[in-house]
Short mmCIF file of C-alpha atoms in Angstrom, two decimals:
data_model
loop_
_atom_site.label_atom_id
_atom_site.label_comp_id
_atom_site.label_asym_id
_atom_site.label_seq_id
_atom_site.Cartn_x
_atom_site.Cartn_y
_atom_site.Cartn_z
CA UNK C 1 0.00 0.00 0.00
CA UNK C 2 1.35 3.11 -1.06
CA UNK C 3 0.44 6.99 0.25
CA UNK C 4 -1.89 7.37 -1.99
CA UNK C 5 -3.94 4.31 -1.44
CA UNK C 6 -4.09 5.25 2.50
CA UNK C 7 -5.05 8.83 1.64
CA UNK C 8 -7.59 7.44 -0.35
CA UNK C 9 -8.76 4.79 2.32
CA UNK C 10 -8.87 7.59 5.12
CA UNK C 11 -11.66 9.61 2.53
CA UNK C 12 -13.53 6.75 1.98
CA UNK C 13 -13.24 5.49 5.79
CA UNK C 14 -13.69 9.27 7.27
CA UNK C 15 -15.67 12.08 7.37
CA UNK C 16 -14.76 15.44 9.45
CA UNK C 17 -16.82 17.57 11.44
CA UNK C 18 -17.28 20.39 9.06
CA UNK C 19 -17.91 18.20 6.49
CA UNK C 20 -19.99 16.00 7.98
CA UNK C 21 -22.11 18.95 9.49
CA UNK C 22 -22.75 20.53 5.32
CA UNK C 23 -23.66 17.09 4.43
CA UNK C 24 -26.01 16.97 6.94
CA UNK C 25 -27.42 20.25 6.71
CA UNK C 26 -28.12 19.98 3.12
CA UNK C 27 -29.79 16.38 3.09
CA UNK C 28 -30.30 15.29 6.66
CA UNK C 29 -32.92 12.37 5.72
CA UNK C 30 -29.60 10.87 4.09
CA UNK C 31 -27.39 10.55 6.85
CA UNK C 32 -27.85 8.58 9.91
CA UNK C 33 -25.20 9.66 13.15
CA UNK C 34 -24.63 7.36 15.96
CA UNK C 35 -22.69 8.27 19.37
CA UNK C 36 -21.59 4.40 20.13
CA UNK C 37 -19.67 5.14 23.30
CA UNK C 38 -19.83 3.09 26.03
CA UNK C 39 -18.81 4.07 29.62
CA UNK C 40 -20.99 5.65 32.71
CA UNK C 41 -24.35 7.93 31.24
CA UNK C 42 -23.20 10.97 33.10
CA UNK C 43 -19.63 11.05 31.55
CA UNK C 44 -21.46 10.71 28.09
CA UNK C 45 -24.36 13.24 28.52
CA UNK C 46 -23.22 15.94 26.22
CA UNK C 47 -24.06 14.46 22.42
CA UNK C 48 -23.90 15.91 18.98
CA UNK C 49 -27.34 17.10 18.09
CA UNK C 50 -30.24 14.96 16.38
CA UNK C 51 -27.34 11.41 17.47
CA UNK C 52 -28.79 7.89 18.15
CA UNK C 53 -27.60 6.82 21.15
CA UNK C 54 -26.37 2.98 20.54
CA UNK C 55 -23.27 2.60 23.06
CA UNK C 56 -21.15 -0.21 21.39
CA UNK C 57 -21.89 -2.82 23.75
CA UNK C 58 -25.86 -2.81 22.66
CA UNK C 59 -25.15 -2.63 19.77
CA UNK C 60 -26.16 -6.91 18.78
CA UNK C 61 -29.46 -6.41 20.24
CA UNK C 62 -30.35 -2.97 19.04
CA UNK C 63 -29.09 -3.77 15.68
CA UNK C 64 -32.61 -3.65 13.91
CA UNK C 65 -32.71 0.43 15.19
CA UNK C 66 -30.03 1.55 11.88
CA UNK C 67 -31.16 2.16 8.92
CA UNK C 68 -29.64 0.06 5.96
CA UNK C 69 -30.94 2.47 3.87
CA UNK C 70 -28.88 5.50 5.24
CA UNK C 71 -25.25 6.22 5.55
CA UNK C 72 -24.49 5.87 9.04
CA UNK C 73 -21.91 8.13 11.02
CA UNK C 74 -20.25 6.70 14.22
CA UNK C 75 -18.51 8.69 16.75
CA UNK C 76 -16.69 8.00 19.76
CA UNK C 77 -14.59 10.38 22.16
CA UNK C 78 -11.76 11.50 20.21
CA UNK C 79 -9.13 10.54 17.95
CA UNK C 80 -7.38 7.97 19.78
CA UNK C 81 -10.60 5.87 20.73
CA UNK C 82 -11.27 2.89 19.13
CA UNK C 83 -15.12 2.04 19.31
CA UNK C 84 -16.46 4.06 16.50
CA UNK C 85 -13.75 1.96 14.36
CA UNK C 86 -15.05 -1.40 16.13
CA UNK C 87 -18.26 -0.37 15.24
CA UNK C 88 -17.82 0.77 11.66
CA UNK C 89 -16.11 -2.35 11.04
CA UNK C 90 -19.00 -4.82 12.41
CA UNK C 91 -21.43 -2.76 10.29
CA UNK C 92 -19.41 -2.84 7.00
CA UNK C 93 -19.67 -6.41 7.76
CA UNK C 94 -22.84 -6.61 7.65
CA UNK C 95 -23.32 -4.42 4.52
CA UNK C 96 -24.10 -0.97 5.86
CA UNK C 97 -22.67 1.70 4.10
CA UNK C 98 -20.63 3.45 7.22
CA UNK C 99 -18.02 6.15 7.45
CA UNK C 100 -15.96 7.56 11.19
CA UNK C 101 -16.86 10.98 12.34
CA UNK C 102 -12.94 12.03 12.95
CA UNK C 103 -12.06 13.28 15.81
CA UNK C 104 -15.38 12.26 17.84
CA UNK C 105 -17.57 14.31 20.11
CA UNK C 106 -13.74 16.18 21.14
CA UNK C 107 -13.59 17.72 17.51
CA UNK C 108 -16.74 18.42 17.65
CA UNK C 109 -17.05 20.61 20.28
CA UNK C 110 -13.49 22.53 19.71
CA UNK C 111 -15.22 23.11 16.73
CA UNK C 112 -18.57 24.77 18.48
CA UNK C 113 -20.80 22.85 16.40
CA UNK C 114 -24.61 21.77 18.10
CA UNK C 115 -24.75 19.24 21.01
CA UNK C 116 -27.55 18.10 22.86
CA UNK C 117 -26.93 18.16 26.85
CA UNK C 118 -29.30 15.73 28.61
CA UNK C 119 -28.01 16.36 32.08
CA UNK C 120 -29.69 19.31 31.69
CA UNK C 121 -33.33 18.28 31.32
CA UNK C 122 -32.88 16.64 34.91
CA UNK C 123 -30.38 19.31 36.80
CA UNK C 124 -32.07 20.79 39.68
CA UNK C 125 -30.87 24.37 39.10
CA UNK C 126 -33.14 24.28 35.73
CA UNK C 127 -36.14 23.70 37.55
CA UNK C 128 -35.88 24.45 41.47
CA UNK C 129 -35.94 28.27 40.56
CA UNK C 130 -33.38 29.02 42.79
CA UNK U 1 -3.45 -5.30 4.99
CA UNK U 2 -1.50 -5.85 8.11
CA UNK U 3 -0.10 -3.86 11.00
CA UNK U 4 3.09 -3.59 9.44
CA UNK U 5 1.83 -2.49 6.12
CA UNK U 6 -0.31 0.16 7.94
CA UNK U 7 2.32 1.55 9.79
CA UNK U 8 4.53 1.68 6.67
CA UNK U 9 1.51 3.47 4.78
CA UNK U 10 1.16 6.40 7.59
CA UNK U 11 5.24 6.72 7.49
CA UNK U 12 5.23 7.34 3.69
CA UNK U 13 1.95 9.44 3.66
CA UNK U 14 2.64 11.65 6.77
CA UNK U 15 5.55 13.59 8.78
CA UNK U 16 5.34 14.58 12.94
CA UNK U 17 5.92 18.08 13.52
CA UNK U 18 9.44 17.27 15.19
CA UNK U 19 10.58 15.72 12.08
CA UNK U 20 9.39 17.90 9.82
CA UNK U 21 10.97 20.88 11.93
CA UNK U 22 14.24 19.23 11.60
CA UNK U 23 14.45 18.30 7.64
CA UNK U 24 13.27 21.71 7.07
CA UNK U 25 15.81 23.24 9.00
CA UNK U 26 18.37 20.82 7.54
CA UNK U 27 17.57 21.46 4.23
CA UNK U 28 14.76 24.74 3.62
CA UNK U 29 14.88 24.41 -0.31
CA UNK U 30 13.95 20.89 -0.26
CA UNK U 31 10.64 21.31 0.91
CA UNK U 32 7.48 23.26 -0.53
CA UNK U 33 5.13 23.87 2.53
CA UNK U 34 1.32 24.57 2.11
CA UNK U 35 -1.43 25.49 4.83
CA UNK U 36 -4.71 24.61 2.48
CA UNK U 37 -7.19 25.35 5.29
CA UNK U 38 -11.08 26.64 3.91
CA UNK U 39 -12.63 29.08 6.05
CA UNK U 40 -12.58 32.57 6.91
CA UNK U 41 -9.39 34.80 6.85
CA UNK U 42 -9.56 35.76 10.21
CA UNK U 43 -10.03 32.33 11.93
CA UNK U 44 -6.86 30.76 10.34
CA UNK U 45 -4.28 34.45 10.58
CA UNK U 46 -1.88 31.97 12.43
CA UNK U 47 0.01 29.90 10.18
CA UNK U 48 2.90 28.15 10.30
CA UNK U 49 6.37 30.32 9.45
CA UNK U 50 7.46 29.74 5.96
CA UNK U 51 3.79 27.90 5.16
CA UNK U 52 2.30 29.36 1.30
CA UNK U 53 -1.46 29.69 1.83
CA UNK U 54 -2.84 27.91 -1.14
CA UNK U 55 -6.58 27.14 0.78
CA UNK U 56 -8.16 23.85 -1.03
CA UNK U 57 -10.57 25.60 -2.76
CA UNK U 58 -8.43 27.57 -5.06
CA UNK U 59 -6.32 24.66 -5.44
CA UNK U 60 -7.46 24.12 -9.00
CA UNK U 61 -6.37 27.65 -10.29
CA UNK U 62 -3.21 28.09 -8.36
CA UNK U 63 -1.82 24.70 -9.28
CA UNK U 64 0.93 26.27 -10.89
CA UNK U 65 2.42 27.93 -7.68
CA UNK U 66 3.31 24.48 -6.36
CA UNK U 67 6.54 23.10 -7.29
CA UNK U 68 6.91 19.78 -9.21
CA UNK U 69 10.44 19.59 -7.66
CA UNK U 70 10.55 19.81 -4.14
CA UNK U 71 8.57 17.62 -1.66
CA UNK U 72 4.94 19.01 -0.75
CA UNK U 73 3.94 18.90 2.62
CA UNK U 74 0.41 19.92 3.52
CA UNK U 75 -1.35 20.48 7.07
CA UNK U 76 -5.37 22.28 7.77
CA UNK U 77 -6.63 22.32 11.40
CA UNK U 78 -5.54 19.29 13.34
CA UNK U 79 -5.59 15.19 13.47
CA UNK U 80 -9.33 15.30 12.59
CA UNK U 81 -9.68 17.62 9.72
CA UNK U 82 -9.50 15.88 6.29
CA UNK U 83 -8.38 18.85 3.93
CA UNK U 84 -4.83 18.08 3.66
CA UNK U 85 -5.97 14.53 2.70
CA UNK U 86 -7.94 15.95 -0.34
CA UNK U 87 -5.03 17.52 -1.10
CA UNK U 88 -2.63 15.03 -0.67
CA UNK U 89 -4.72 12.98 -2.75
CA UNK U 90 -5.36 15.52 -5.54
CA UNK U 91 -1.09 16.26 -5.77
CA UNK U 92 -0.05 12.38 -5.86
CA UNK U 93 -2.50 11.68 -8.26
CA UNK U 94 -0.98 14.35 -10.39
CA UNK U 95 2.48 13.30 -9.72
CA UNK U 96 3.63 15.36 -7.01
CA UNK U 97 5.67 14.11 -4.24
CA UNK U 98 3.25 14.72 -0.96
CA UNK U 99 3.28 14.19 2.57
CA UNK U 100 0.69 15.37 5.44
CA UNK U 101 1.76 17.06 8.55
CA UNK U 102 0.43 15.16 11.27
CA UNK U 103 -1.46 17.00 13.53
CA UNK U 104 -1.99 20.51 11.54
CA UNK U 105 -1.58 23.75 12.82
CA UNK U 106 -2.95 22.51 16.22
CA UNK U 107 -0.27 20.18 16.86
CA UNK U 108 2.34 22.36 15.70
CA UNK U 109 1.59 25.34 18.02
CA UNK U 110 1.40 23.18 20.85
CA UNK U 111 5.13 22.39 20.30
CA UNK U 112 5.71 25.98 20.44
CA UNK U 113 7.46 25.48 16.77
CA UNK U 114 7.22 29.22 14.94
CA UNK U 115 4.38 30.92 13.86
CA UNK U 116 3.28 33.88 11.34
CA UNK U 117 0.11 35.81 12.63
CA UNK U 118 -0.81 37.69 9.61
CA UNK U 119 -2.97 39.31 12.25
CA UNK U 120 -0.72 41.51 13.84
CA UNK U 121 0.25 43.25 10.66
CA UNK U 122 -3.41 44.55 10.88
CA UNK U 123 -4.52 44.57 14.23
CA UNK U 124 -5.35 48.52 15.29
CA UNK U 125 -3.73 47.97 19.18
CA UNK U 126 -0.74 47.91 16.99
CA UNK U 127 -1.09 50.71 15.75
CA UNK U 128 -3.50 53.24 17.14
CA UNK U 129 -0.89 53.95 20.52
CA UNK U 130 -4.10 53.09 22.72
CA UNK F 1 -7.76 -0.75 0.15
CA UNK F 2 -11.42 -0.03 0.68
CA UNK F 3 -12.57 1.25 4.33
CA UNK F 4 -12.95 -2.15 5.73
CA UNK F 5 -9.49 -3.26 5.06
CA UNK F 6 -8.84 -0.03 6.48
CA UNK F 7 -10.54 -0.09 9.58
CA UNK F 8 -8.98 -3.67 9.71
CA UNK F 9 -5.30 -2.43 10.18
CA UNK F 10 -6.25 -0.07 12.74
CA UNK F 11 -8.07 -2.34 14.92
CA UNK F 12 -4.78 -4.61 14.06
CA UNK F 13 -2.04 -1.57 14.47
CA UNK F 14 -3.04 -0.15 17.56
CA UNK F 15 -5.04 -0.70 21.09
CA UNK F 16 -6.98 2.59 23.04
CA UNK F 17 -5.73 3.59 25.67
CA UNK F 18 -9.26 2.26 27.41
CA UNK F 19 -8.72 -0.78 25.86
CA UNK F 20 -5.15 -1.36 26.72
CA UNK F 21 -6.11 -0.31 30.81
CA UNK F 22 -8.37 -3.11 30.74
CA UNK F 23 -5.93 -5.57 29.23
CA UNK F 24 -2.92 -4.94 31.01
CA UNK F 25 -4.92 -4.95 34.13
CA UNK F 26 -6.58 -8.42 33.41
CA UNK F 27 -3.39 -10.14 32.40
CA UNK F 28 -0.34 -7.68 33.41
CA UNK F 29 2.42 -10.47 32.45
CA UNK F 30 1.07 -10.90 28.72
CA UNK F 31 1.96 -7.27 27.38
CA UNK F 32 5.25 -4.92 27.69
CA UNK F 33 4.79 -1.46 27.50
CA UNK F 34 7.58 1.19 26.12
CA UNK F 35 7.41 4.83 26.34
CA UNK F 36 9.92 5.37 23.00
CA UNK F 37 10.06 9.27 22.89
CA UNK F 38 12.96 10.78 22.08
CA UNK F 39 14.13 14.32 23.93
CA UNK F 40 15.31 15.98 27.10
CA UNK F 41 14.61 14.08 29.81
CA UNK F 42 12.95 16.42 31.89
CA UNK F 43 10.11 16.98 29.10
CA UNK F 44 8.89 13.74 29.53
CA UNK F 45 9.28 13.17 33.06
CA UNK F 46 5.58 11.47 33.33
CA UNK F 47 5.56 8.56 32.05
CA UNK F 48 2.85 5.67 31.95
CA UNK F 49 2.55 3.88 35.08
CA UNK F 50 5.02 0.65 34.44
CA UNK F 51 5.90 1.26 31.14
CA UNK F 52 9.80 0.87 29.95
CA UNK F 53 11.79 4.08 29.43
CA UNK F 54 13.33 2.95 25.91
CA UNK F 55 13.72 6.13 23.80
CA UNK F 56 13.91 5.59 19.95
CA UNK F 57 16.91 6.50 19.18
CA UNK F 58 18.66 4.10 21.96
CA UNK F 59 16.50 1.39 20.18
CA UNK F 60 19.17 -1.06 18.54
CA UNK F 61 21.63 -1.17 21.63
CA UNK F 62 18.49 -2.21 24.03
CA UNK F 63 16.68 -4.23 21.76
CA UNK F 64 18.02 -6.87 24.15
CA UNK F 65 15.87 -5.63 26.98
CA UNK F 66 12.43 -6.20 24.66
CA UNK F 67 10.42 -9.74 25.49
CA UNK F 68 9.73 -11.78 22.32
CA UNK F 69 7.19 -13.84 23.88
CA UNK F 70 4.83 -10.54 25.31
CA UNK F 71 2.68 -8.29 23.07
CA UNK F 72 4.94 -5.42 23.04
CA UNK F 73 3.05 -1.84 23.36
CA UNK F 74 4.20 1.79 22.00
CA UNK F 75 3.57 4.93 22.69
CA UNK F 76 4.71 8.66 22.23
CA UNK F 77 3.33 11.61 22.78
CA UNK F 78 0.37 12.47 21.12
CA UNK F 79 -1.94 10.97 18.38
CA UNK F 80 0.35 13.16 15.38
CA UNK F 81 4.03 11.75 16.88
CA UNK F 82 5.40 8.96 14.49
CA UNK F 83 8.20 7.75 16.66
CA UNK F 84 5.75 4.71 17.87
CA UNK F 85 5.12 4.11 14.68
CA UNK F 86 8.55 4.08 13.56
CA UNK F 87 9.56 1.84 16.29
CA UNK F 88 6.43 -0.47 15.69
CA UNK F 89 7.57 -0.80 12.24
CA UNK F 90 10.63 -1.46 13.20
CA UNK F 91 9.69 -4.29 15.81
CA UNK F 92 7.47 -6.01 13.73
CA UNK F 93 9.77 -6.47 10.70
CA UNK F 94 11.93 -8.22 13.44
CA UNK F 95 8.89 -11.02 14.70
CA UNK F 96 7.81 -8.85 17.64
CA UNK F 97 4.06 -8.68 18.00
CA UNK F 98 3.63 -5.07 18.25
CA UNK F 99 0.78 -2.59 18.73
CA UNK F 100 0.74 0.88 18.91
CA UNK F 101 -1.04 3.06 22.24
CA UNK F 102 -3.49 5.99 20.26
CA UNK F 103 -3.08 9.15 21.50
CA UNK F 104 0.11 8.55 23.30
CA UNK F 105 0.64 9.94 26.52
CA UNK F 106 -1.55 12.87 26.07
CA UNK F 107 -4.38 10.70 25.48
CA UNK F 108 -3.58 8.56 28.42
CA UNK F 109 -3.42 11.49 30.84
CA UNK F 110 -6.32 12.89 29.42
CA UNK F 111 -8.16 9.92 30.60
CA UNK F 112 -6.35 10.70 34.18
CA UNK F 113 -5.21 6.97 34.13
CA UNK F 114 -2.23 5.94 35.98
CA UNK F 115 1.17 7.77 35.34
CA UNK F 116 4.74 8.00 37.11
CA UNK F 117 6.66 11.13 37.74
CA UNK F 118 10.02 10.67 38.19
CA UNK F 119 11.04 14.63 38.18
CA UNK F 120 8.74 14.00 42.40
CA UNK F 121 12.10 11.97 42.95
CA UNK F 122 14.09 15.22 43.07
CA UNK F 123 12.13 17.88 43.30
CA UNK F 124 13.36 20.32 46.02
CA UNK F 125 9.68 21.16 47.36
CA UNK F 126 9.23 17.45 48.13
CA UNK F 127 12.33 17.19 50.50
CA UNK F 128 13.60 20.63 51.34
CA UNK F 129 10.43 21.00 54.28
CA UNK F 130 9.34 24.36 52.74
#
């Protein structure tokens, strides 16, 4: 394998944040984004916007939840985490049409681009009033 | 493809910051260095000392600033952003010789390795005496 | 190389540094950790927690000290240094069975998982009583 083959395998195996964030502004119905981290809820509570929450280790029994008709986007942490490659792997497998989101939810938010926070809907200084 | 292949792939197609510092110093005319970052002026005023600013999307008309002698290096944001790729991709398929620097801009200004800030030249604090 | 050969190599090239916690921890005596960066010593005083201290460049006069019978794992400093790879490379051409840490040891203290200091061995504040 030369440069040029592993540049090329990086495009086809990759997306990045910006781009993945015009793709799916300009055809959302196409794209289908999965955070597939595993780990304590609370750690994980801040997600990109409009994700699927599948967390790798469910991901045998809540297999019939992704689309085979979509391209689906998996995320992890960061760079250096593995899962969203475990995961894209097991689905390209299978025949789903997946790419990585580089960088994971870390790139993401350096890059100020939506997240949901769910800690918020239950955090007691949202709703005590105080 | 196997480890070792895979390793061998990302030696050929990329350069650390460290190393790149050091054939550069070695030998400046051997190297043709290119920040091809998209995105607002202002946001990307840092670059790295020496870099020419060729961003991707005039890459097709300014093709002919790019030396077909020297070795191209090209860097964008950091690990996660896939512009350099493109590029990397685009030049090898034309011929050029090509590496990425790992780690982009980010990487490189955490190692405290120099900077231009095309900023400064403009910034009013500069020049206003306020 | 399409993206599931590619995924392939990584899963094949390298362990996270999750992953390799969880490993190590299970079956310590199976795996050999080597912090391979090159530099002053005193920029790379933290080190991970029970790793070997075998810098690159001081590679082929120790490779005496490196187990052929463990899974040998290599790290530097971040996920854009190439001296693990290098040295991965290098090992595996010679029969090792080799994997490279992601992220390196910025990952690895970003998880705030087990390091050594050795610079608290000498530091004045931790003997001098003031």
């Amino acid at each position: 394998m030369n440069a040029l083959d592993y540049f090329h395998a990086r495009l086809e195996a990759t997306v990045s944040p910006m781009d993945y964030l015009r793709l799916a502004q300009a055809e959302p119905e196409k794209y289908f984004l999965i955070d597939v981290r595993n780990g304590p809820e609370h750690v994980r509570s801040v997600t990109i916007k409009d994700a699927a929450i599948i967390p790798q280790q469910e991901l045998h029994e809540r297999l019939h939840e992704i689309p085979k008709d979509k391209e689906i986007i998996v995320y992890c942490w960061d760079v250096w985490c593995n899962t969203a490659v475990k995961v894209a792997a097991f689905l390209l497998e299978r025949g789903y049409k997946v790419k990585e989101l580089s960088g994971g939810i870390a790139a993401w938010k350096e890059m100020n681009f939506p997240v949901t926070d769910s800690s918020l809907d239950v955090e007691p200084s949202d709703t005590c009033g105080c």
